[in-house]
mmCIF file of C-alpha atoms and ligand atoms in Angstrom:
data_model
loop_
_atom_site.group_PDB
_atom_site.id
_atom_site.type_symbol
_atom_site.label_atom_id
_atom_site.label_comp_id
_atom_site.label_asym_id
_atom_site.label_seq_id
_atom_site.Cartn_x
_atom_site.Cartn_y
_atom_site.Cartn_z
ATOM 1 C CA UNK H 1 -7.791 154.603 75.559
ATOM 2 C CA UNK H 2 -3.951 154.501 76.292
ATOM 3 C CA UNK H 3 -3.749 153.024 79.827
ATOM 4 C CA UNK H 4 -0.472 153.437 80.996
ATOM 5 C CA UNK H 5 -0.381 150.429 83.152
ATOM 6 C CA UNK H 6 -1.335 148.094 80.278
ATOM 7 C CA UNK H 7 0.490 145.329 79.028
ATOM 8 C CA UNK H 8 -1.819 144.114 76.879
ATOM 9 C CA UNK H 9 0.159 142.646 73.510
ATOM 10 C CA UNK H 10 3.548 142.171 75.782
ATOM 11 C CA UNK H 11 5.815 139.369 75.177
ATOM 12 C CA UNK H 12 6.262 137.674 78.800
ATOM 13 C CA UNK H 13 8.154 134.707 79.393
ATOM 14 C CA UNK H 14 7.714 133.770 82.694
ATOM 15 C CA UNK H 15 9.909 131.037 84.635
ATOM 16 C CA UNK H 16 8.552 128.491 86.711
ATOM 17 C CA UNK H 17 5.111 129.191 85.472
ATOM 18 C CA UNK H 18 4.256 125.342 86.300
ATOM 19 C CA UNK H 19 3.986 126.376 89.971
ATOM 20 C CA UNK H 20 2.243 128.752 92.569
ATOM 21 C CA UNK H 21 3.407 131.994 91.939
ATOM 22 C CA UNK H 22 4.032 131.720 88.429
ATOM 23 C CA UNK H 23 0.863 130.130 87.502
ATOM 24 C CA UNK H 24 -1.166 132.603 89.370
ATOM 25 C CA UNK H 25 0.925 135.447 87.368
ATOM 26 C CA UNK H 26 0.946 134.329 84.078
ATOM 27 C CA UNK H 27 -2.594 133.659 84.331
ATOM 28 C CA UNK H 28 -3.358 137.226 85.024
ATOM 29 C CA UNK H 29 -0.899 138.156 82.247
ATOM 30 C CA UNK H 30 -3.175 136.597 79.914
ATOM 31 C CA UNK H 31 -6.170 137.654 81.439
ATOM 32 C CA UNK H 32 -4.537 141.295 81.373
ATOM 33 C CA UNK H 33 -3.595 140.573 77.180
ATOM 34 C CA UNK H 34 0.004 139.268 77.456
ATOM 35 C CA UNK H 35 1.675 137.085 75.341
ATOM 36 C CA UNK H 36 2.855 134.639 77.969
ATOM 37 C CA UNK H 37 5.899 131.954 77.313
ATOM 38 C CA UNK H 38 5.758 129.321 79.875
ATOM 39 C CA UNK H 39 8.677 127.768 81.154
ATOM 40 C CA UNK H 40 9.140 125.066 83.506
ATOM 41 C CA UNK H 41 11.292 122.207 83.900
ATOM 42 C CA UNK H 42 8.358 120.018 84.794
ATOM 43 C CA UNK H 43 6.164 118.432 81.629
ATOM 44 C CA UNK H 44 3.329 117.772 83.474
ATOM 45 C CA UNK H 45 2.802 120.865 85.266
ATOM 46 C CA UNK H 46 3.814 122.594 82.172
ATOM 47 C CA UNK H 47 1.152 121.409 79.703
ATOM 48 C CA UNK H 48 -1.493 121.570 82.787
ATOM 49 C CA UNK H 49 -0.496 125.227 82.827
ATOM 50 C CA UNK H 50 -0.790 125.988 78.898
ATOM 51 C CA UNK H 51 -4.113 124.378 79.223
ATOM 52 C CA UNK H 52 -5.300 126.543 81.860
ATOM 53 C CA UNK H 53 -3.679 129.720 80.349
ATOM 54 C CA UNK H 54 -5.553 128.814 76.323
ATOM 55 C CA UNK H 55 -8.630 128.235 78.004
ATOM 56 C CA UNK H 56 -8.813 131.698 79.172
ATOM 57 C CA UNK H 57 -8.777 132.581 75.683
ATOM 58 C CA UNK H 58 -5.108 133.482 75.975
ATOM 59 C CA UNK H 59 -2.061 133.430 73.811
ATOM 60 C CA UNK H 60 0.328 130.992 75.592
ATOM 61 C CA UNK H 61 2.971 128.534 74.918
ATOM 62 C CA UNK H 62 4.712 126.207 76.823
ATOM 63 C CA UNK H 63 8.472 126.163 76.141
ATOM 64 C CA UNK H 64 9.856 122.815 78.498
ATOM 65 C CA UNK H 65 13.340 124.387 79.778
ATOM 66 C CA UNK H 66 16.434 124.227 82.540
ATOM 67 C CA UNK H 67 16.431 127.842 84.581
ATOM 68 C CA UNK H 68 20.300 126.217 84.967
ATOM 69 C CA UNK H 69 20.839 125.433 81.283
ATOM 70 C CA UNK H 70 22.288 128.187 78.982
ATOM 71 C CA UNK H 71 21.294 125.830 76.010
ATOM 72 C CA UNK H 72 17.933 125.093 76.894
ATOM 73 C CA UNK H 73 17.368 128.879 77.513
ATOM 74 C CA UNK H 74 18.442 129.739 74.390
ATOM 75 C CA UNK H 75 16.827 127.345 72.278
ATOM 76 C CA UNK H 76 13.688 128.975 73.770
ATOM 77 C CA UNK H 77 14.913 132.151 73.328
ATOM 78 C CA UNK H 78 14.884 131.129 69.250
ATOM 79 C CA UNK H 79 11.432 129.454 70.165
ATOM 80 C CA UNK H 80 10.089 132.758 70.772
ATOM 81 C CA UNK H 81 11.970 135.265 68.263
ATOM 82 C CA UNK H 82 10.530 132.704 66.020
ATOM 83 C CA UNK H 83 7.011 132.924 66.926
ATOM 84 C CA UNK H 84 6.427 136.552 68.130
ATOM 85 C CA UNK H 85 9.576 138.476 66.804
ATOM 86 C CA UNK H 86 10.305 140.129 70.241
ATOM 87 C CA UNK H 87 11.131 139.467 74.259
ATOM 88 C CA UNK H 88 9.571 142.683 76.151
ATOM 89 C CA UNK H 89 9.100 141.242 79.676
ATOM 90 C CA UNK H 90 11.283 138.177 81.426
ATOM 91 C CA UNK H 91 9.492 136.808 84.857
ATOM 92 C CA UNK H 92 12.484 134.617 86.950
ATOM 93 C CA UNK H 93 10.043 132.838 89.229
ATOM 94 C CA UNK H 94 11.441 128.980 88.920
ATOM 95 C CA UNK H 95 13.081 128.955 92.438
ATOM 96 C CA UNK H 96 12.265 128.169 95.984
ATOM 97 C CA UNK H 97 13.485 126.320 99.005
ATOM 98 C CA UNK H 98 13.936 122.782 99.194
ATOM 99 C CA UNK H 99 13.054 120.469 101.696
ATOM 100 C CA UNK H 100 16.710 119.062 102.466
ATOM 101 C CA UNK H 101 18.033 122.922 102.634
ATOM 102 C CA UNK H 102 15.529 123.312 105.478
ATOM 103 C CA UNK H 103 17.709 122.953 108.679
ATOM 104 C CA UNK H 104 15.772 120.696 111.510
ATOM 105 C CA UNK H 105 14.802 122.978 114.887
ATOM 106 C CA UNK H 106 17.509 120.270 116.436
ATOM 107 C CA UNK H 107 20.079 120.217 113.371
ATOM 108 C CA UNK H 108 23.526 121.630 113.419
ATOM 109 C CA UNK H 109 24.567 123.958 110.948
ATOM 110 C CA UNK H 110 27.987 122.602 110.776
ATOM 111 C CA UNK H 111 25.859 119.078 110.030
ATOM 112 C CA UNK H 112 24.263 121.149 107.092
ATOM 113 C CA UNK H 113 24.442 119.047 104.083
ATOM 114 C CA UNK H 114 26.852 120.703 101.387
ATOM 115 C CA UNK H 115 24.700 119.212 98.365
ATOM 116 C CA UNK H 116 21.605 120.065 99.304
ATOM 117 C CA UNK H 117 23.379 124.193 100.189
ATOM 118 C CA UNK H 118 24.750 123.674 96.951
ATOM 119 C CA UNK H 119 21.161 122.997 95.092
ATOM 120 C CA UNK H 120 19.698 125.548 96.823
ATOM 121 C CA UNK H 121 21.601 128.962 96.270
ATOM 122 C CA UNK H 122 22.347 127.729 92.707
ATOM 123 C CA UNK H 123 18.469 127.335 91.517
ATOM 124 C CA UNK H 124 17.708 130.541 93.522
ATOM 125 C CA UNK H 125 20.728 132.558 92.381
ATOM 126 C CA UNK H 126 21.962 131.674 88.960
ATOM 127 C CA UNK H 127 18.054 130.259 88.169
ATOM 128 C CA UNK H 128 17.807 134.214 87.854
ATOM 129 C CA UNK H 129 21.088 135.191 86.486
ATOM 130 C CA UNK H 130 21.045 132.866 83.779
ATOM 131 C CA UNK H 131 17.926 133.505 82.395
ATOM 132 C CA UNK H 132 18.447 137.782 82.463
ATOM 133 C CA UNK H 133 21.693 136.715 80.374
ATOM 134 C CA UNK H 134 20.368 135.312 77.821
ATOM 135 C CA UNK H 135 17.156 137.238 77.391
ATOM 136 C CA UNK H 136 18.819 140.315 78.848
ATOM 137 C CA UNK H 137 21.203 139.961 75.457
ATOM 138 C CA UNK H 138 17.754 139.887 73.482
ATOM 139 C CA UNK H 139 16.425 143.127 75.514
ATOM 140 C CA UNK H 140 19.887 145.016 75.028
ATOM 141 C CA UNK H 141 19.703 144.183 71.387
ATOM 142 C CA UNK H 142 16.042 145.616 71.217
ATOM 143 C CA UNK H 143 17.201 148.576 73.802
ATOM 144 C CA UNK H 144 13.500 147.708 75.876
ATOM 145 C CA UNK H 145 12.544 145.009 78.089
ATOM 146 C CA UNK H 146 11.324 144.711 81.899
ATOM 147 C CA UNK H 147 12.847 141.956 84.545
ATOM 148 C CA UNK H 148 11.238 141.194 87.126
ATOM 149 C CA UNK H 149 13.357 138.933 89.880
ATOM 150 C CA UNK H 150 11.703 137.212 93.212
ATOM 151 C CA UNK H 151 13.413 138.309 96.412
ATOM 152 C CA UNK H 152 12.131 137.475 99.875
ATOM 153 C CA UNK H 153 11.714 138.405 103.527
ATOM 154 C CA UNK H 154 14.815 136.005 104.011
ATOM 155 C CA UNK H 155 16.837 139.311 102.300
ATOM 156 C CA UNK H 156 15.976 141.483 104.659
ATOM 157 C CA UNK H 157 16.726 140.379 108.221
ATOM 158 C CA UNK H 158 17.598 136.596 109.415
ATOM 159 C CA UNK H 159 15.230 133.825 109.388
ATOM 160 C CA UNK H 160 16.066 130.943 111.176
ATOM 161 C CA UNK H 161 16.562 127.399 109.561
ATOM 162 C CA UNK H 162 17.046 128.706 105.845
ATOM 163 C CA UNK H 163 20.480 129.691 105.388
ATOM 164 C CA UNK H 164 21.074 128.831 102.004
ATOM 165 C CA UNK H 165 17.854 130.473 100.314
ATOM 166 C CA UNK H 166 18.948 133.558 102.877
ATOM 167 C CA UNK H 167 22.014 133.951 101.502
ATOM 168 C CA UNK H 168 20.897 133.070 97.695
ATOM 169 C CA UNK H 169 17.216 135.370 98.161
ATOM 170 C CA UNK H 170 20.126 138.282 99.287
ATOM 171 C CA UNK H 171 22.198 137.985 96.199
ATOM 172 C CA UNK H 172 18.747 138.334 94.241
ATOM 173 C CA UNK H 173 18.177 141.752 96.011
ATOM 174 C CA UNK H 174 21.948 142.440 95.478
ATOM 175 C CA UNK H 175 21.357 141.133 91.415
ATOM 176 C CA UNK H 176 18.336 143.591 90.870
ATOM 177 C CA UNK H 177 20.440 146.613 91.992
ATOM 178 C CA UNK H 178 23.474 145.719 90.202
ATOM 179 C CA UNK H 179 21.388 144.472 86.765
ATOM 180 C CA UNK H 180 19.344 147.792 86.857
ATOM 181 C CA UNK H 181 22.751 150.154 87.038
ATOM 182 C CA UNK H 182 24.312 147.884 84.282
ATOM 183 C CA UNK H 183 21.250 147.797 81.735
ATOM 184 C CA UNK H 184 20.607 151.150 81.868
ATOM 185 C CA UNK H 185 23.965 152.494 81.709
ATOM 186 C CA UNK H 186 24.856 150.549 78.986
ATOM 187 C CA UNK H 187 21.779 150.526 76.771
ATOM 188 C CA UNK H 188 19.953 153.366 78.107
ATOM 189 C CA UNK H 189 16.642 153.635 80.153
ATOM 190 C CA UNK H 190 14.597 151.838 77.881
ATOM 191 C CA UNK H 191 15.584 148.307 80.095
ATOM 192 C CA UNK H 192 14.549 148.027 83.844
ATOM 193 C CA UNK H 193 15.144 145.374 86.517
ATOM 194 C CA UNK H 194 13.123 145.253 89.341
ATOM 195 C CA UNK H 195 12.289 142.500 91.845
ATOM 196 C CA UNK H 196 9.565 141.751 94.543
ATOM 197 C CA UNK H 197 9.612 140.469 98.079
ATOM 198 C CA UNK H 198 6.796 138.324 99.176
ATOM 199 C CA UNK H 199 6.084 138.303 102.261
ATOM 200 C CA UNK H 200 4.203 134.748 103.574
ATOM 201 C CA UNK H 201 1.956 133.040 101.078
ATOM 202 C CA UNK H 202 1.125 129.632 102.038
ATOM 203 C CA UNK H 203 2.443 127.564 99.256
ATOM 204 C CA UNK H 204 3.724 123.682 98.499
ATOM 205 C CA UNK H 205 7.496 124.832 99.355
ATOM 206 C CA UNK H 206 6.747 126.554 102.918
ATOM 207 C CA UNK H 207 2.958 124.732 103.715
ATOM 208 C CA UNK H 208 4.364 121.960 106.296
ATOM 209 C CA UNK H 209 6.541 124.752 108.071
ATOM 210 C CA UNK H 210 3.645 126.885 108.569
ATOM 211 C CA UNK H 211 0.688 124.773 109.064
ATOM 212 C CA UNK H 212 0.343 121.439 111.328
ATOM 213 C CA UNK H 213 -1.107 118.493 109.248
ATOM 214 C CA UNK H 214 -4.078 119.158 111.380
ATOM 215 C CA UNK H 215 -4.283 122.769 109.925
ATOM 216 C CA UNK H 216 -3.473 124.915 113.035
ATOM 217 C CA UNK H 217 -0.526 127.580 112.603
ATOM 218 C CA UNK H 218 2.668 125.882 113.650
ATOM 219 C CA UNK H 219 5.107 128.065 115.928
ATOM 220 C CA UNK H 220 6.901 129.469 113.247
ATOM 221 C CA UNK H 221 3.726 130.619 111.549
ATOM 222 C CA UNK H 222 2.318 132.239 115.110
ATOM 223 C CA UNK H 223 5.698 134.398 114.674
ATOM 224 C CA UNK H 224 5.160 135.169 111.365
ATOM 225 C CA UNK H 225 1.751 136.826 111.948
ATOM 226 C CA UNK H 226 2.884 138.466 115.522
ATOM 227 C CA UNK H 227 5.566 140.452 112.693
ATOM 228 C CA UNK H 228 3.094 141.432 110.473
ATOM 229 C CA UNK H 229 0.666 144.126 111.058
ATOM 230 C CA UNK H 230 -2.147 142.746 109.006
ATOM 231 C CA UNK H 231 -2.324 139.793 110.922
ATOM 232 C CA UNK H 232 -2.757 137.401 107.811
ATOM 233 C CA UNK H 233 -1.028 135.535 105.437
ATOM 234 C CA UNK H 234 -1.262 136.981 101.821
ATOM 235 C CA UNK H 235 -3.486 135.447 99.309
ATOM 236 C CA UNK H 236 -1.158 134.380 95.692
ATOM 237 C CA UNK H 237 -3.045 136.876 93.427
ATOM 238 C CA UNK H 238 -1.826 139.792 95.380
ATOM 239 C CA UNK H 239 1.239 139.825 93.523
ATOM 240 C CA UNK H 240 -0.221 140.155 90.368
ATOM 241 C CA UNK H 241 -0.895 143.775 90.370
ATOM 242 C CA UNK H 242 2.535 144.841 91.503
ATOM 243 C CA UNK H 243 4.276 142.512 89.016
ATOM 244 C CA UNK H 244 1.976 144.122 86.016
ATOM 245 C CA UNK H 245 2.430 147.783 87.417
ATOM 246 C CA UNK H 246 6.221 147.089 87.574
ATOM 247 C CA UNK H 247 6.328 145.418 83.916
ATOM 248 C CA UNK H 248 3.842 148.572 82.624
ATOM 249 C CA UNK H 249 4.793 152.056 81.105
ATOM 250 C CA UNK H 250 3.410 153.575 84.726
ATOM 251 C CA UNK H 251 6.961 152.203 85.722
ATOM 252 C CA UNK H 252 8.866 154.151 83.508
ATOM 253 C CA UNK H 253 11.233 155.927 85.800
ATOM 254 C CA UNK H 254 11.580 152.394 88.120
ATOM 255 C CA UNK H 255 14.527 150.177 88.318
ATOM 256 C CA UNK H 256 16.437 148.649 90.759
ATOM 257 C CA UNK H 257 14.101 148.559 93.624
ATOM 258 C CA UNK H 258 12.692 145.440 95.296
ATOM 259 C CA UNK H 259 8.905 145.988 96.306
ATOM 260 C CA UNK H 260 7.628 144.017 99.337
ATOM 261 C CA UNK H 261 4.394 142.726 99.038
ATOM 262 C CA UNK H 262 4.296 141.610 102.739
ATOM 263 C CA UNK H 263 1.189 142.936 104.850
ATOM 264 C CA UNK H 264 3.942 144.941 106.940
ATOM 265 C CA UNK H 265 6.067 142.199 107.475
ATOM 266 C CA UNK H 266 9.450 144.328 106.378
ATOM 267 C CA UNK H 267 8.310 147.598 108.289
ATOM 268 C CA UNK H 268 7.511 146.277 111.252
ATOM 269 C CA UNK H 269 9.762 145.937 114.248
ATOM 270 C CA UNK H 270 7.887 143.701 115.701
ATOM 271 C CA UNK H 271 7.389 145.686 119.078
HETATM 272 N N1 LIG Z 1 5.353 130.790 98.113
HETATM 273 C C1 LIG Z 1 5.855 131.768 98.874
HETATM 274 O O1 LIG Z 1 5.355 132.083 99.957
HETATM 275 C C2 LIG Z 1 7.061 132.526 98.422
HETATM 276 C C3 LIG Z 1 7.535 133.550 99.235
HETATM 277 C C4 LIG Z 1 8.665 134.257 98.826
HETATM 278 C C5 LIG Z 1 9.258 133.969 97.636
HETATM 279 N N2 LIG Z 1 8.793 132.951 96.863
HETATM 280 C C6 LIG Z 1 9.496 132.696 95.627
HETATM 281 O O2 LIG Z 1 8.610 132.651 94.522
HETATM 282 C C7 LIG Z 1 9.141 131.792 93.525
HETATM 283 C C8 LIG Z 1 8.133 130.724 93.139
HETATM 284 O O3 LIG Z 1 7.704 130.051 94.298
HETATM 285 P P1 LIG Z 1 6.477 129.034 94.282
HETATM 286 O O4 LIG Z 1 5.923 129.023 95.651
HETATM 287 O O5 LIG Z 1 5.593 129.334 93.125
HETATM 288 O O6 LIG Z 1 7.237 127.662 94.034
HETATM 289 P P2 LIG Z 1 6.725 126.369 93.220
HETATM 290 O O7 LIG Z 1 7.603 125.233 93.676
HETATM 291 O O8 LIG Z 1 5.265 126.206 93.272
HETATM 292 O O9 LIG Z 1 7.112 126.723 91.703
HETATM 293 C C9 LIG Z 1 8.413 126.745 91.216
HETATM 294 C C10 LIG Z 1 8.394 126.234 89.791
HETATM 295 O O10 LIG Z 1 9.737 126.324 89.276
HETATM 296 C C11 LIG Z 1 9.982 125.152 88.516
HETATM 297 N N3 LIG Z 1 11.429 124.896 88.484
HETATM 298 C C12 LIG Z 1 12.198 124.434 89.493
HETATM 299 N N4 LIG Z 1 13.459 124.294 89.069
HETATM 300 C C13 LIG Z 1 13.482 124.697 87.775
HETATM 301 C C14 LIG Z 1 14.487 124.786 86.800
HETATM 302 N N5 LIG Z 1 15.759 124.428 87.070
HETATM 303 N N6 LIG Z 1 14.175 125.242 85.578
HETATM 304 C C15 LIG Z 1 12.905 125.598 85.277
HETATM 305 N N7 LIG Z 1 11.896 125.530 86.165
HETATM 306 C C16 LIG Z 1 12.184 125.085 87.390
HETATM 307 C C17 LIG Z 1 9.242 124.047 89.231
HETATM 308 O O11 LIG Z 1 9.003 122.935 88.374
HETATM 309 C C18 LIG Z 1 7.970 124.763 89.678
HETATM 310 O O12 LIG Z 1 6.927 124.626 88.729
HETATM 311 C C19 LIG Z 1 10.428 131.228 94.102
HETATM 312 O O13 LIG Z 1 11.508 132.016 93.669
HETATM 313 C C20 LIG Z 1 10.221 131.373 95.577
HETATM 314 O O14 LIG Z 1 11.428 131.426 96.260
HETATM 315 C C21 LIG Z 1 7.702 132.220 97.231
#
């Protein structure tokens, strides 16, 4: 039967596929009939990963690779011409805050330190950017492919104590827009760029913000669920669907939009 939201046989390489979000994806890519291409910067988490992802009976390799290195991405990139002949879907998922670009509730901004700005809006900006050139060049080449970019509720309206994954989560959102207008203008509408917006998902880069070592909600976590109308935090795999209905023929008409997967949190006013 031709299922239009399919994507079984699909070359995927998906970034940062060592850790939460991208594991939990590019396990159901498998599970769904992808061909998934691993990437992480991290050996150990890597080869855990491939493991995991072969012993589902899927078709996986583990490519070791810099997000912030236009050599290691392409050396990948001939990796996987080499192996499966095509590129038809590119995941950007290596990013995420970092502890030192986490403002204290008693810090300064103007104390801020510069490197740790610095690390942060570079592995969540151009950790996208770099990627979608060099596989973008593939997809233009081949006129078809599907990007998928990772936003956040830090786009959308201020949270405190994050500044510089605000400002670098924004220029995603920004990215999409301007990525979708340029691929399909240029090489027609046979290349779309689309990103999502989690909402909260406890994970290893937000867990001690939202959840006391004695596992009540901290503060910040009671606001988080007073914002969001279904009163919980999401569970990982509930991206999964929205990432393979985005990357499917079902989303043949959609590009440039950033999808929320957020309980509410977005709509909501709050009051
Ligand atoms: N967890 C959440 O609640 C949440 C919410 C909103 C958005 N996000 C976004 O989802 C994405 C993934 O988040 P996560 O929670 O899975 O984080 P994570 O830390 O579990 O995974 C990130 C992975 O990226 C890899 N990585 C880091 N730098 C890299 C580089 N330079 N090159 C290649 N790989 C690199 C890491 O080794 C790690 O395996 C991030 O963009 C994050 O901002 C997460």
């Amino acid at each position: 039967m031709n299922n239009q939201f399919s994507i079984a046989g699909k070359v995927a390489i998906i970034s940062g596929a060592g850790g939460v979000l991208g594991g939990s994806i590019a396990k159901s890519f498998v599970q769904a009939g992808a061909k998934v291409v691993a990437i992480d910067i991290r050996q150990e988490q890597l080869d855990a990963r491939i493991k995991e992802l072969t012993d589902l009976s899927g078709e996986a390799i583990g490519v070791i690779g810099n997000v912030l290195d236009i050599a290691s991405l392409e050396k990948a990139a001939t990796e996987v011409l080499a192996k499966w002949g095509r590129i038809d879907i590119l995941l950007n998922i290596a990013g995420g805050n970092l502890p030192g670009a986490t403002l204290n509730p008693d810090q300064d901004f103007y104390d801020m330190k510069i490197t740790d700005w610095e690390k942060v809006t570079t592995l969540n900006l151009n950790g996208a950017v770099y990627p979608s050139m060099v596989f973008g060049k593939i997809m233009a080449q081949q006129k078809k492919g599907v990007i998928i970019n990772v936003s956040s509720m830090a786009a959308y309206a201020a949270l405190t104590r994050v500044p510089g994954y605000s400002v670098a989560k924004s220029g995603i959102s920004n990215f999409t827009q301007w990525l979708a207008s340029e691929m399909a203008l240029k090489y027609g509408d046979g290349i779309r760029v689309n990103a999502i917006a989690p909402g909260f998902f406890i994970g290893d880069q937000n867990r001690a913000v939202l959840i006391n070592p004695d596992g009540s909600l901290t503060e910040r976590s009671q606001k988080v669920l007073a914002k969001t109308p279904m009163k919980r935090f999401g569970d990982i795999t509930e991206l999964n669907g929205a990432v393979q209905f985005l990357c499917s023929n079902a989303a043949s008409f959609i590009t440039g939009v950033v999808l929320p997967i957020d309980g509410g949190f977005s709509a909501f006013s709050g009051v």
